[in-house]
Amino acid sequence: MSTYGQVVINGKVTDAETGDPIPFASVILQGTSTGNSTDFEGNFTITSNSKADSIEATYIGYIPQTKAIGNEKELTVNFQLRPSDIQMEAFVFEAGENPAFEIIRKAVDKKKQFDKRNLEAYETKNYTKIEIDIDHVSEAFTKRKAVQKVTAVLDSIKQLTNDEGEKILPVFFSETLSSFYFRNNPELKKEVVEKSKVTGVGITDGSTASQITGSAFQEYNFYRNWLVILEKEFVSPIADGWRGFYDYDLLDSVKIGEDSVYALQVYPLREQDLAFSGTIWINKDTYALKQVDLTIPKEANLNFIERIKIQQELTPTQQGALIPSKTRVQVKIGQITPKTAGLLAKFYTAVDSISTGDPKPTSFFNQAVVLKPDFDIVGEDFWNQNRKDPLSNEELAVLQMVDTLKKIPVVRFYSEGLKFLASGYLPIGKLDLGPWPGFFNYNNVEGIRLGAGLRTNSKFSKKWTLMGYAAYGFLDQRWKYEGGITRILDRNRWTTIKLSTQKEIDQVGLEMENLEGNSIFMAASRFGTLRRPFISTNHRLDLKRELFKGLTLYGGLKSNHFDPLYNYYHRDNEGDSELKTEFRTTEAKVGLRYGRDETFIINDNERISLGPSRWPIFALNYAQGFKWLKGEYNYSKLNLSISQKLNMGMLGISRYEAEAGKVFGEVPYPILENHLGNETLFYTSAAFNTMNFNEFASDQYFSIRYRHFFEGFLLNKIPLIRKLKWRAVANANVLFGSASEANKSHAPLIDPEGFALQPFGSLDSTKPYLELGYGVENIFKFFRVDFFHRMTYLDDPETKPFAVKVSAQIIF
């Protein structure tokens, strides 16, 4: 080996399928000991005085690549590595303990020292970039007429392809600059989006997308025992119980910057576990994580997902805790059917200006995501100056292609159509037409029912919302309608006041007000035969105010007229023998709702919950009915509910809803709590699925509905079922309730003409209603079947001790 002068070789190593950089890859001059590792952007520089005729790039999980080099003193060599299905075989240690175990043990012992959650507070400046592409386009998909119209336009633009020559079709690209704030005790987070640029198919207003494309939704902390990804819990390679989930190989001892680190390969003990495989780098001196490059294996029981890859660099703060300085995530979604296409989503976050100090006051975190007033008013020169890294030529081509794609008429038609189906409303300038489920109905009371509605959107006003709809039943020849006006007083601490009036058909126990969020079940229950229908004519005043983060105050006044459309009678409070059919109520309500870590975003003029992370949601409601403004009854209603999602690690996920309530006073049974049964074919978690409609009503009650999703924990043990990716589910629904004799006496057994009536049924306070269920979800990746057994109250011949319910859902 001779010395012939210094040679400088620069280059970049990328993934041949995705075009993304491969950080931490090894690049070495063959026949020498001279080499280097790529940085987080996949770049490398090698300076050598040794002669070599080739250079090689290698990385775990990829096929090595070698390229010839000439005699130039400065040259650029780029590598595109192809992923390999070949897994490195584990080392076999004949005697003694695997040396990697001691390294992991020490890293786990020092977790608390390096976990960023131990900081009292910190702030960062973040740059986030997201790209979503259509890939793996099938031949059948490209032959569709609509697709051919798109490709004909895009053929004039530089085409993006993967290494196999397949076209990649970008559909979304965003860049976000934000400030992220964290405080502990209580743990609170906030992101202020300072600048955002969003372009994509179907994106007309970037304000909603800008709230969820920041770094707050791309946070991965491997110092947690479990990481929640796609609503599933994956065990960290340095979790407290690491020995039960992982095996490790000590690959090498290398230098990264000024730090000497151990490189360890990690892989799950069982391929179906929700765990990672890949490489982690641990500091030799401190046993802190330096870098991670981890993949969720294809064998994990995930729908549609072919690969999730997370790469991360960590930087220590002054206090020692680590904060990810760069994070790259790839999510590859396969074809749903052989005749469709797949998706590739790429997320990149770079962090700088990390500062620690005194925490912001709790009130500062009232809104989890805030958009600066001029967040979307910025030119390209700004982005060129403020991007942490310039866009690559491929990313510039992506931007051009997305801008062209979203203007193609056929693309706009399909994207707007999908939004219409998902939201229920079609934007037409300053108005939204909908909701489409109300355009057509058919039932035994109204016959064919046609309707339509309009509401204003934020283009009309960000302070006022007007809405209204009208519908007509051709059998009952009645008009139904609703009109309302809402004033948004404060968008930061969400504060609204709404005045509305409505005349509509409802069903006892199936009131539309109580079925919000169960649109499929509500639609199914309003077709065909209506159970105990009545005309509800009401006028309402509703107020809402978020007092501080997580705590919302509700209040309102409602006047309602109950006009039955079935054979219904009741006795009034005065105890005379006269039977009445109609009645009026006037009711004042007040309520509190608390979700400690619930996240909200603002979509147009609506506030949408993205749900809590781990804490329960509490709701307390009180209503007072009184003889005023035509009200006929004095009564009180008190209700407390608690709901929570429980992450159980490898055992799966549980959800429960517990509710208790009491009605004080003597009232007709439609005012009582009419427990929701389900006689439809469709499963709903809001109902008792073996209970008939209107079977039971109570003036005091307690219920708990519990569901567990095993996430493959049981069925993964069966080879054939594991291949089908079916997942077991379980249900247990319990209800205690009773009704006083005074309230039972309001419901007569015989009508004025001597015909028998159907009074409400009541529960025995010492005997609970109980149903148990089990089922399988993820059938053909979409469908779920539940089998329910009714365990109590089986004496009535009309009861069904066994029921089968079906549902459809998109889950990962």
Coordinates of C-alpha atoms in Angstrom, one line a residue, residues 14-492:
T14 CA -29.5 6.7 0.4
D15 CA -32.3 4.1 0.5
A16 CA -32.8 2.9 -3.1
E17 CA -36.5 2.4 -2.6
T18 CA -37.4 5.6 -0.8
G19 CA -34.6 8.0 -1.7
D20 CA -34.2 8.9 2.0
P21 CA -30.7 9.2 3.6
I22 CA -29.2 6.3 5.5
P23 CA -27.5 7.7 8.6
F24 CA -24.8 5.8 10.4
A25 CA -23.8 3.6 7.4
S26 CA -20.1 2.5 7.1
V27 CA -18.1 3.7 4.1
I28 CA -14.6 2.3 3.7
L29 CA -11.9 2.2 1.0
Q30 CA -11.4 -1.4 0.2
G31 CA -8.1 -2.9 1.0
T32 CA -7.4 -0.2 3.6
S33 CA -8.6 0.6 7.2
T34 CA -9.7 4.1 6.1
G35 CA -13.3 4.9 6.3
N36 CA -16.1 6.9 8.0
S37 CA -19.7 6.8 9.0
T38 CA -22.5 8.8 7.3
D39 CA -24.1 11.6 9.3
F40 CA -27.8 11.9 9.9
E41 CA -28.3 13.2 6.4
G42 CA -26.4 10.2 4.9
N43 CA -23.4 12.3 3.9
F44 CA -19.8 11.2 4.4
T45 CA -16.3 12.6 3.8
I46 CA -13.2 10.4 3.6
T47 CA -9.7 11.9 3.5
S48 CA -7.0 9.3 2.7
N49 CA -3.3 9.1 1.7
S50 CA -3.7 5.4 0.8
K51 CA -4.3 4.2 -2.7
A52 CA -7.5 2.2 -3.4
D53 CA -9.4 1.3 -6.5
S54 CA -12.9 0.8 -4.9
I55 CA -15.1 2.0 -2.1
E56 CA -17.8 0.1 -0.3
A57 CA -20.9 1.2 1.7
T58 CA -22.5 -1.2 4.2
Y59 CA -25.3 -1.0 6.6
I60 CA -27.3 -3.6 8.6
G61 CA -30.5 -4.6 6.8
Y62 CA -29.1 -3.5 3.4
I63 CA -27.2 -5.2 0.6
P64 CA -23.6 -3.8 0.5
Q65 CA -22.6 -1.9 -2.5
T66 CA -19.1 -1.4 -4.0
K67 CA -18.1 1.2 -6.6
A68 CA -14.9 1.7 -8.5
I69 CA -13.0 5.0 -8.0
G70 CA -10.4 6.6 -10.3
N71 CA -7.3 8.6 -9.6
E72 CA -8.9 12.0 -9.0
K73 CA -7.8 13.9 -5.9
E74 CA -11.4 15.0 -5.2
L75 CA -14.4 13.0 -6.2
T76 CA -18.1 12.4 -5.3
V77 CA -19.4 8.9 -4.9
N78 CA -23.1 8.3 -4.0
F79 CA -24.6 5.0 -3.0
Q80 CA -28.1 3.7 -3.2
L81 CA -28.5 0.7 -1.0
R82 CA -31.3 -1.8 -1.4
P83 CA -33.0 -3.3 1.7
S84 CA -32.3 -6.9 2.3
D85 CA -34.6 -9.5 3.9
I86 CA -31.6 -11.4 5.2
Q87 CA -31.3 -11.0 9.0
M88 CA -27.9 -11.2 10.7
E89 CA -27.6 -14.4 12.6
A90 CA -27.3 -14.2 16.4
F91 CA -23.9 -14.9 18.0
V92 CA -23.8 -18.0 20.1
F93 CA -21.9 -17.6 23.3
E94 CA -20.5 -20.9 24.6
A95 CA -19.8 -19.7 28.1
G96 CA -20.6 -16.7 30.2
E97 CA -23.1 -14.0 29.6
N98 CA -23.7 -12.2 26.4
P99 CA -21.6 -9.0 26.7
A100 CA -24.4 -6.9 25.3
F101 CA -26.5 -7.7 28.3
E102 CA -24.3 -5.8 30.7
I103 CA -24.3 -2.8 28.5
I104 CA -28.1 -2.8 28.3
R105 CA -28.4 -3.4 32.0
K106 CA -26.3 -0.3 32.8
A107 CA -28.3 1.8 30.2
V108 CA -31.5 0.8 31.8
D109 CA -30.2 1.6 35.3
K110 CA -29.4 5.1 34.2
K111 CA -32.7 5.7 32.3
K112 CA -34.0 8.2 34.8
Q113 CA -30.9 10.4 34.5
F114 CA -31.4 10.8 30.8
D115 CA -35.2 10.8 30.4
K116 CA -36.3 14.3 29.2
R117 CA -39.4 14.0 31.3
N118 CA -37.3 14.6 34.3
L119 CA -36.6 18.1 33.2
E120 CA -38.7 20.7 35.0
A121 CA -39.2 22.5 31.7
Y122 CA -37.6 22.9 28.3
E123 CA -38.2 24.8 25.0
T124 CA -37.0 24.0 21.5
K125 CA -37.2 25.5 18.0
N126 CA -38.3 22.9 15.6
Y127 CA -38.3 22.4 11.8
T128 CA -40.6 19.6 10.6
K129 CA -41.0 18.3 7.1
I130 CA -43.6 15.7 5.9
E131 CA -44.0 14.1 2.5
I132 CA -46.6 11.6 1.4
D133 CA -46.3 9.6 -1.8
I134 CA -48.3 7.1 -3.7
D135 CA -46.1 4.1 -4.7
H136 CA -46.3 0.5 -5.7
V137 CA -48.9 1.5 -8.3
S138 CA -50.4 -1.6 -9.8
E139 CA -50.8 -2.1 -13.6
A140 CA -54.6 -2.4 -13.1
F141 CA -54.6 0.9 -11.2
T142 CA -52.7 2.8 -14.0
K143 CA -55.2 1.5 -16.6
R144 CA -58.1 3.3 -14.9
K145 CA -59.3 6.2 -17.0
A146 CA -59.1 8.7 -14.1
V147 CA -55.5 7.7 -13.4
Q148 CA -54.5 7.9 -17.1
K149 CA -55.8 11.5 -17.2
V150 CA -53.5 12.3 -14.3
T151 CA -50.4 10.6 -15.7
A152 CA -51.0 12.3 -19.0
V153 CA -50.6 15.7 -17.4
L154 CA -47.6 14.6 -15.2
D155 CA -45.6 13.1 -18.0
S156 CA -44.4 16.6 -18.8
I157 CA -42.8 16.9 -15.4
K158 CA -39.6 15.1 -14.2
Q159 CA -40.8 11.7 -13.0
L160 CA -39.8 10.4 -9.6
T161 CA -39.1 6.7 -9.4
N162 CA -37.9 4.2 -6.9
D163 CA -34.9 1.9 -7.7
E164 CA -37.2 -0.6 -9.4
G165 CA -38.3 2.0 -11.9
E166 CA -41.8 2.3 -10.5
K167 CA -43.3 5.8 -10.5
I168 CA -43.8 7.6 -7.3
L169 CA -46.7 10.1 -7.2
P170 CA -46.4 12.7 -4.4
V171 CA -49.7 13.9 -3.0
F172 CA -48.7 15.9 0.1
F173 CA -45.7 18.1 1.2
S174 CA -45.5 20.3 4.3
E175 CA -42.9 22.4 6.1
T176 CA -43.4 23.8 9.6
L177 CA -41.3 26.1 11.9
S178 CA -42.5 26.0 15.5
S179 CA -41.7 26.6 19.1
F180 CA -42.3 23.6 21.4
Y181 CA -42.8 24.0 25.1
F182 CA -42.8 21.3 27.8
R183 CA -43.3 21.5 31.6
N184 CA -43.4 18.8 34.2
N185 CA -45.6 18.4 37.3
P186 CA -48.2 18.5 35.8
E187 CA -46.9 17.2 32.4
L188 CA -48.0 19.7 29.8
K189 CA -47.0 20.4 26.2
K190 CA -47.7 23.2 23.7
E191 CA -46.6 23.9 20.2
V192 CA -46.7 27.4 18.6
V193 CA -46.7 27.1 14.8
E194 CA -44.8 30.2 13.7
K195 CA -44.7 29.4 9.9
S196 CA -46.2 26.7 7.9
K197 CA -46.4 25.8 4.2
V198 CA -48.8 23.0 3.3
T199 CA -49.6 21.8 -0.2
G200 CA -51.4 18.6 -1.1
V201 CA -54.3 17.0 -2.9
G202 CA -57.6 18.0 -1.3
I203 CA -55.9 20.7 0.8
T204 CA -57.8 24.0 0.4
D205 CA -57.2 25.6 3.8
G206 CA -53.9 24.7 5.4
S207 CA -54.9 25.8 8.9
T208 CA -56.2 22.4 10.0
A209 CA -53.3 20.5 8.5
S210 CA -50.8 22.9 10.0
Q211 CA -51.9 22.0 13.5
I212 CA -51.1 18.3 13.1
T213 CA -47.9 18.6 10.9
G214 CA -45.7 20.1 13.6
S215 CA -43.2 18.2 15.7
A216 CA -45.6 17.6 18.6
F217 CA -47.2 14.7 16.7
Q218 CA -43.8 13.2 15.8
E219 CA -42.4 12.7 19.2
Y220 CA -40.7 9.4 20.1
N221 CA -39.0 8.9 23.5
F222 CA -37.2 5.6 23.8
Y223 CA -36.7 6.3 27.5
R224 CA -40.3 5.3 28.0
N225 CA -40.9 1.7 28.5
W226 CA -43.6 1.7 25.9
L227 CA -43.9 4.0 22.8
V228 CA -47.4 4.6 21.3
I229 CA -47.3 4.4 17.5
L230 CA -50.5 4.1 15.5
E231 CA -52.4 3.7 18.8
K232 CA -50.4 0.6 19.6
E233 CA -47.8 0.1 22.3
F234 CA -44.3 -1.0 21.2
V235 CA -41.8 -1.9 23.9
S236 CA -38.5 0.1 23.9
P237 CA -35.2 -1.7 23.6
I238 CA -34.2 -0.2 26.9
A239 CA -37.4 -0.9 28.7
D240 CA -37.3 -2.1 32.3
G241 CA -38.4 -5.6 31.2
W242 CA -36.0 -5.7 28.2
R243 CA -34.9 -9.3 28.9
G244 CA -38.4 -10.6 28.2
F245 CA -38.7 -9.0 24.8
Y246 CA -35.3 -8.6 23.2
D247 CA -32.0 -10.3 22.3
Y248 CA -28.9 -8.2 21.5
D249 CA -25.6 -8.5 19.7
L250 CA -22.6 -6.4 20.4
L251 CA -21.5 -5.4 16.9
D252 CA -18.7 -2.9 17.4
S253 CA -17.1 -0.2 19.3
V254 CA -17.0 3.0 17.3
K255 CA -16.4 6.8 17.5
I256 CA -19.2 9.2 16.8
G257 CA -18.0 12.8 17.0
E258 CA -16.1 13.0 20.3
D259 CA -17.9 10.1 21.9
S260 CA -16.9 6.4 22.0
V261 CA -20.0 4.3 21.7
Y262 CA -21.1 0.7 21.6
A263 CA -23.1 -0.4 18.5
L264 CA -25.7 -3.1 19.4
Q265 CA -28.1 -4.9 17.2
V266 CA -31.5 -5.5 18.8
Y267 CA -34.2 -7.9 17.6
P268 CA -37.4 -9.3 19.2
L269 CA -37.3 -12.6 20.9
R270 CA -40.7 -13.4 19.2
E271 CA -41.2 -12.0 15.7
Q272 CA -45.0 -11.3 16.3
D273 CA -44.3 -9.1 19.3
L274 CA -44.8 -5.3 19.0
A275 CA -41.1 -4.6 19.3
F276 CA -38.3 -3.1 17.3
S277 CA -35.3 -4.5 15.4
G278 CA -32.3 -2.6 14.3
T279 CA -29.3 -0.8 15.8
I280 CA -28.8 1.4 18.9
W281 CA -25.6 3.2 19.9
I282 CA -24.9 3.6 23.6
N283 CA -22.2 5.9 25.1
K284 CA -19.3 4.0 26.6
D285 CA -18.8 6.4 29.5
T286 CA -22.3 7.4 30.4
Y287 CA -24.4 4.6 29.0
A288 CA -26.7 7.2 27.4
L289 CA -28.4 6.6 24.1
K290 CA -26.5 8.3 21.3
Q291 CA -28.4 7.2 18.2
V292 CA -31.1 4.8 17.2
D293 CA -32.0 3.2 13.9
L294 CA -35.0 0.9 14.6
T295 CA -37.6 -0.8 12.4
I296 CA -40.9 -2.4 13.3
P297 CA -40.7 -5.7 11.6
K298 CA -43.1 -6.7 8.9
E299 CA -44.0 -9.8 11.0
A300 CA -45.6 -7.6 13.7
N301 CA -49.4 -7.9 13.5
L302 CA -50.0 -4.6 11.7
N303 CA -52.6 -3.9 9.0
F304 CA -51.4 -2.5 5.7
I305 CA -48.1 -1.4 7.3
E306 CA -45.1 -2.9 5.5
R307 CA -42.5 -1.0 7.5
I308 CA -42.1 1.7 10.2
K309 CA -38.6 3.0 10.5
I310 CA -37.4 5.5 13.2
Q311 CA -34.0 7.1 13.1
Q312 CA -32.9 9.5 15.9
E313 CA -29.9 11.5 17.1
L314 CA -30.0 12.6 20.7
T315 CA -28.3 15.7 22.3
P316 CA -27.8 16.2 26.0
T317 CA -29.1 19.3 27.8
Q318 CA -27.2 21.1 30.5
Q319 CA -28.9 19.0 33.1
G320 CA -27.9 15.8 31.3
A321 CA -31.3 14.7 30.0
L322 CA -31.4 13.9 26.3
I323 CA -33.6 15.5 23.7
P324 CA -33.8 14.2 20.1
S325 CA -32.0 16.7 17.9
K326 CA -33.0 15.0 14.6
T327 CA -35.7 12.4 14.0
R328 CA -36.6 10.7 10.7
V329 CA -39.7 8.4 10.5
Q330 CA -40.8 6.4 7.5
V331 CA -44.2 4.6 7.3
K332 CA -44.7 2.4 4.3
I333 CA -48.3 1.3 3.7
G334 CA -48.9 -1.6 1.3
Q335 CA -51.6 -2.1 -1.3
I336 CA -55.0 -2.6 0.2
T337 CA -55.9 -4.8 -2.8
P338 CA -53.7 -6.0 -5.7
K339 CA -55.4 -3.5 -8.0
T340 CA -54.7 -0.4 -5.9
A341 CA -51.5 1.5 -4.8
G342 CA -49.5 1.9 -1.7
L343 CA -48.5 4.9 0.4
L344 CA -45.1 6.1 1.7
A345 CA -45.2 8.7 4.5
K346 CA -41.9 10.4 5.5
F347 CA -41.5 12.7 8.5
Y348 CA -38.4 14.7 9.4
T349 CA -37.8 16.9 12.5
A350 CA -34.7 18.9 13.4
V351 CA -34.4 20.6 16.7
D352 CA -32.2 23.5 17.7
S353 CA -32.1 26.3 20.3
I354 CA -32.7 23.9 23.2
S355 CA -33.2 25.8 26.4
T356 CA -34.1 24.7 29.9
G357 CA -35.3 26.9 32.8
D358 CA -38.4 28.0 34.7
P359 CA -41.6 26.4 33.4
K360 CA -44.3 28.5 31.8
P361 CA -47.5 28.9 33.9
T362 CA -50.2 26.3 33.5
S363 CA -52.5 28.8 31.8
F364 CA -49.9 29.1 29.0
F365 CA -50.7 25.5 28.0
N366 CA -54.4 26.0 27.7
Q367 CA -54.4 25.3 24.0
A368 CA -52.1 22.5 22.9
V369 CA -51.5 23.8 19.3
V370 CA -51.5 27.5 18.4
L371 CA -51.2 29.0 15.0
K372 CA -49.6 32.5 14.8
P373 CA -51.9 34.9 13.0
D374 CA -49.6 35.1 9.9
F375 CA -48.4 31.5 10.0
D376 CA -49.1 31.0 6.3
I377 CA -48.1 34.3 4.9
V378 CA -44.5 33.8 3.8
G379 CA -42.5 33.6 0.6
E380 CA -40.0 31.1 -0.7
D381 CA -37.1 33.3 0.2
F382 CA -38.0 32.9 3.9
W383 CA -37.9 29.1 3.6
N384 CA -34.6 29.2 1.8
Q385 CA -33.1 31.1 4.6
N386 CA -34.7 29.3 7.5
R387 CA -34.6 25.6 6.5
K388 CA -32.1 23.8 8.6
D389 CA -31.1 21.9 5.4
P390 CA -31.9 22.9 1.8
L391 CA -34.4 20.8 -0.1
S392 CA -33.0 18.1 -2.3
N393 CA -33.6 18.1 -6.1
E394 CA -36.0 15.3 -5.5
E395 CA -38.0 17.3 -2.9
L396 CA -38.1 20.3 -5.3
A397 CA -39.6 18.0 -7.9
V398 CA -42.1 16.7 -5.3
L399 CA -43.3 20.3 -4.7
Q400 CA -43.7 21.0 -8.4
M401 CA -45.6 17.7 -8.9
V402 CA -48.0 18.2 -6.0
D403 CA -48.8 21.8 -7.1
T404 CA -49.6 20.4 -10.6
L405 CA -51.5 17.4 -9.4
K406 CA -54.0 19.2 -7.2
K407 CA -55.0 21.4 -10.1
I408 CA -56.0 18.5 -12.4
P409 CA -59.9 18.5 -12.6
V410 CA -60.3 14.8 -12.1
V411 CA -58.0 14.9 -9.0
R412 CA -60.0 17.8 -7.5
F413 CA -63.3 15.9 -8.2
Y414 CA -62.2 12.8 -6.4
S415 CA -60.5 14.6 -3.5
E416 CA -63.5 16.8 -2.9
G417 CA -65.8 13.8 -3.1
L418 CA -63.8 11.9 -0.5
K419 CA -63.9 14.9 1.8
F420 CA -67.6 15.2 1.3
L421 CA -68.1 11.5 2.3
A422 CA -65.8 11.9 5.3
S423 CA -67.1 15.2 6.7
G424 CA -70.7 15.0 5.5
Y425 CA -70.5 18.5 4.1
L426 CA -69.6 19.9 0.6
P427 CA -68.0 23.4 0.7
I428 CA -69.6 25.8 -1.8
G429 CA -67.9 29.2 -1.3
K430 CA -68.9 30.5 2.1
L431 CA -71.4 27.8 2.7
D432 CA -71.3 24.0 3.3
L433 CA -74.0 21.8 1.9
G434 CA -75.0 18.8 4.0
P435 CA -74.9 16.6 5.9
W436 CA -75.4 14.0 3.2
P437 CA -76.8 11.2 5.6
G438 CA -79.9 13.5 6.0
F439 CA -80.6 13.8 2.3
F440 CA -82.6 10.6 2.2
N441 CA -84.3 8.4 4.8
Y442 CA -87.1 5.8 4.8
N443 CA -89.1 4.6 7.8
N444 CA -92.6 3.5 8.8
V445 CA -93.6 6.9 10.1
E446 CA -92.3 9.3 7.4
G447 CA -92.1 6.9 4.5
I448 CA -89.7 8.5 2.0
R449 CA -88.0 11.5 3.7
L450 CA -86.0 14.0 1.7
G451 CA -84.0 16.8 3.3
A452 CA -81.1 19.2 2.8
G453 CA -79.1 21.7 5.0
L454 CA -76.6 24.5 4.9
R455 CA -74.1 26.0 7.3
T456 CA -71.7 28.8 7.0
N457 CA -67.9 28.2 7.2
S458 CA -64.9 30.3 8.2
K459 CA -64.9 32.1 4.9
F460 CA -68.1 33.6 5.9
S461 CA -67.0 34.5 9.4
K462 CA -64.7 33.1 12.1
K463 CA -67.0 34.6 14.8
W464 CA -70.4 33.6 13.6
T465 CA -71.8 30.3 12.4
L466 CA -75.3 30.0 10.9
M467 CA -76.9 26.6 10.1
G468 CA -80.3 25.2 9.1
Y469 CA -81.9 22.3 7.5
A470 CA -85.4 21.2 6.4
A471 CA -86.8 17.8 5.7
Y472 CA -90.2 16.5 4.5
G473 CA -91.8 13.0 5.1
F474 CA -94.2 12.0 2.3
L475 CA -96.1 9.6 4.5
D476 CA -96.7 11.7 7.6
Q477 CA -96.8 14.9 5.4
R478 CA -94.8 16.8 8.1
W479 CA -92.0 19.3 7.8
K480 CA -89.0 18.9 10.1
Y481 CA -86.5 21.6 10.6
E482 CA -83.6 23.1 12.6
G483 CA -82.0 26.5 12.7
G484 CA -79.2 27.8 14.8
I485 CA -76.8 30.6 15.3
T486 CA -73.5 30.3 17.1
R487 CA -71.2 33.1 18.3
I488 CA -67.6 32.2 18.9
L489 CA -66.5 34.5 21.7
D490 CA -62.9 33.2 22.2
R491 CA -61.0 30.7 20.1
N492 CA -58.1 30.4 22.5

